[in-house]
Short mmCIF file of C-alpha atoms in Angstrom, two decimals:
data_model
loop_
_atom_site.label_atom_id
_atom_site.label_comp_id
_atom_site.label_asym_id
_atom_site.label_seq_id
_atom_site.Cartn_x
_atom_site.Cartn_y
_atom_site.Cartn_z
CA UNK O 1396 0.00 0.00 0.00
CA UNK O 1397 1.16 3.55 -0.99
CA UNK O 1398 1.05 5.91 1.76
CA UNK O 1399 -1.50 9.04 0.90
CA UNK O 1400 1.90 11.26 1.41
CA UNK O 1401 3.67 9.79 -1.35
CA UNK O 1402 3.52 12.17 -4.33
CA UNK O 1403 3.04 10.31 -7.82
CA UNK O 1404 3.61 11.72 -11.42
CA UNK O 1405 2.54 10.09 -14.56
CA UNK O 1406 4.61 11.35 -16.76
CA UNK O 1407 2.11 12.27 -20.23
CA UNK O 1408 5.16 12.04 -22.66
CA UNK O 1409 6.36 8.86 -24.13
CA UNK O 1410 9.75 7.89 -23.45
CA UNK O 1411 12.19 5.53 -24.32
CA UNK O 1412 11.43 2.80 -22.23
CA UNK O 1413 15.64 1.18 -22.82
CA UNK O 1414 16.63 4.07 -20.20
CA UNK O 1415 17.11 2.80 -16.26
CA UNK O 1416 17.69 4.66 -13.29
CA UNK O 1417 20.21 7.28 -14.45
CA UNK O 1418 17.83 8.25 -17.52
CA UNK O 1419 14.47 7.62 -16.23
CA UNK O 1420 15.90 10.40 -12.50
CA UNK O 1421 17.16 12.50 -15.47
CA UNK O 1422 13.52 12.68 -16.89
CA UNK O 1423 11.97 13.13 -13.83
CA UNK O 1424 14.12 16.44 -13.66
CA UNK O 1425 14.06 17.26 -17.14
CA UNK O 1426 11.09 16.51 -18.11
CA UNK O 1427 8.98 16.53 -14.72
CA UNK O 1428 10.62 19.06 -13.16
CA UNK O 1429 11.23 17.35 -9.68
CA UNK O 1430 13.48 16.28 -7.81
CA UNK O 1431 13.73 12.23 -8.27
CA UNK O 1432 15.11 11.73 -4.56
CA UNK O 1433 12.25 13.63 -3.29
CA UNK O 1434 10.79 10.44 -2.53
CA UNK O 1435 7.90 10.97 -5.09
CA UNK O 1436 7.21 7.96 -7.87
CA UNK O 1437 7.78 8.82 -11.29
CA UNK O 1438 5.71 6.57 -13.53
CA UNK O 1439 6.89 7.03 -17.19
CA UNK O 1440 5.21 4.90 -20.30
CA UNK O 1441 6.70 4.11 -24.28
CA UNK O 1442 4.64 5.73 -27.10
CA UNK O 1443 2.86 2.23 -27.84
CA UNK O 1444 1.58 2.43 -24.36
CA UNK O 1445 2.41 -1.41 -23.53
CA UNK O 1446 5.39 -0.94 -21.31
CA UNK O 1447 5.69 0.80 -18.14
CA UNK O 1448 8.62 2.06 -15.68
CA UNK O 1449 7.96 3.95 -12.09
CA UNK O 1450 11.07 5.10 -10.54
CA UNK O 1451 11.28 6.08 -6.83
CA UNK O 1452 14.28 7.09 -4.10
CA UNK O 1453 14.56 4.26 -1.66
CA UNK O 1454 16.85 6.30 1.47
CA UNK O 1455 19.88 4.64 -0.46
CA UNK O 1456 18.80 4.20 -3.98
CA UNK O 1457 16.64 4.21 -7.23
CA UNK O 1458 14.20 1.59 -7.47
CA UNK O 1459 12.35 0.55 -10.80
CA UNK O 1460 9.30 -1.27 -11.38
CA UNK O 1461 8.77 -2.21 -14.87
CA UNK O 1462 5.19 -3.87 -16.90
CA UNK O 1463 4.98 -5.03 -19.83
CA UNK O 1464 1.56 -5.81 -21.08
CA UNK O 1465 0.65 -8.40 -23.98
CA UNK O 1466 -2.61 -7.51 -25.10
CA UNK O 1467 -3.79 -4.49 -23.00
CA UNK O 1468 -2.39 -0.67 -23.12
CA UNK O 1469 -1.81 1.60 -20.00
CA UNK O 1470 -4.03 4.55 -20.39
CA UNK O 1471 -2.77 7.89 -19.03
CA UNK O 1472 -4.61 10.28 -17.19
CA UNK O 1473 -5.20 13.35 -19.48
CA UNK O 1474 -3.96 16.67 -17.96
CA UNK O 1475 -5.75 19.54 -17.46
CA UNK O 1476 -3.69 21.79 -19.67
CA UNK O 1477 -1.95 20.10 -22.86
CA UNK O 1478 1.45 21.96 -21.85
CA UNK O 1479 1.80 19.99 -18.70
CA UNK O 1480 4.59 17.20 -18.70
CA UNK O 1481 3.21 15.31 -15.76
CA UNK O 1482 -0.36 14.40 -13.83
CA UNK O 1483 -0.38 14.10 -10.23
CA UNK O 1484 -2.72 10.73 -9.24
CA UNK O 1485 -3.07 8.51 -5.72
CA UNK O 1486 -2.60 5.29 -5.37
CA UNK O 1487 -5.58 4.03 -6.45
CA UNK O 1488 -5.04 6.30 -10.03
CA UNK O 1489 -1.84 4.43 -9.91
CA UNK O 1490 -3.66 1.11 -9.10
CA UNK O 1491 -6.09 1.51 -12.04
CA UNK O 1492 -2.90 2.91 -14.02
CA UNK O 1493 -0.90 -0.47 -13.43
CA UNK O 1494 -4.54 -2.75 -14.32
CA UNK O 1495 -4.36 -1.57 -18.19
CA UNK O 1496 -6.89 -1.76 -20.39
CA UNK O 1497 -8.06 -4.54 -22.54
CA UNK O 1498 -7.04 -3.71 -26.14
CA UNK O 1499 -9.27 -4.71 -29.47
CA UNK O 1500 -6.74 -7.85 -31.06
CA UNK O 1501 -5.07 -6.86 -33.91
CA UNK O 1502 -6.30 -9.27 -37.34
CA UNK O 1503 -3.88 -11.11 -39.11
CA UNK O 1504 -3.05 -9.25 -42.29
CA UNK O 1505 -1.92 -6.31 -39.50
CA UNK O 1506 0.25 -8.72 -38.16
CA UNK O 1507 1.67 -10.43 -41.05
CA UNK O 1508 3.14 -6.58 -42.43
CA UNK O 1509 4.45 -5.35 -39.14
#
C-alpha cells in the first residue's frame, strides 16, 4: 500500500522505455521538473503504451518497477492543460494505471506486415 503522502507523477510524454535509473531520475528532472530523490514515484510509459517504468528514491537508492503488457495498453490520465509534462494521481489512479486496459486484437493481415 502507498502511503497518501507519497507524491506520484505520470509522466504524459512517451519515453524511451531502454533508459534505467540514471535516464528515467534524469527525466523526472528534465522533463517533470522534480526532484527524483524527493521520494515521489515517477511513472513514465513508451509511445505504444504497452510498457511501463515507475522510478522512486529508496533512502539509499533508485528503485524501478517495470510492466509489460501483452494484449492491453496503460491509459494515461489526461492533464488539465496540454502543456503539462506530468499528472499528479493517488494510489488508487496508480492502481487503475498499473490494471491496463483490454485492447481490441489486432487481425492477421496487420500482423503479417508489421
Amino acid at each position: 500500500m502507498i502511503p497518501t503522502s507519497v507524491r506520484i507523477f505520470v509522466c504524459t510524454q512517451p519515453l524511451d522505455m531502454r533508459r534505467s535509473f540514471d535516464g528515467l531520475a534524469a527525466a523526472a528532472k528534465q522533463v517533470i521538473g522534480e526532484d527524483p530523490r524527493s521520494g515521489a514515484l515517477f511513472v513514465f510509459t513508451n509511445r505504444r503504451s504497452n510498457r511501463l517504468k515507475v522510478l522512486w528514491w529508496d533512502k539509499n537508492g533508485y528503485c524501478i518497477l517495470c510492466k509489460r503488457l501483452h494484449q492491453a495498453l496503460f491509459r494515461l490520465p489526461s492533464a488539465n492543460d496540454p502543456s503539462n509534462r506530468s499528472v499528479l494521481v493517488d494510489g488508487r489512479g496508480l492502481h487503475e494505471l498499473l490494471r491496463g486496459v483490454a485492447s481490441a486484437p489486432r487481425s492477421r493481415q496487420a500482423r503479417d506486415r508489421s
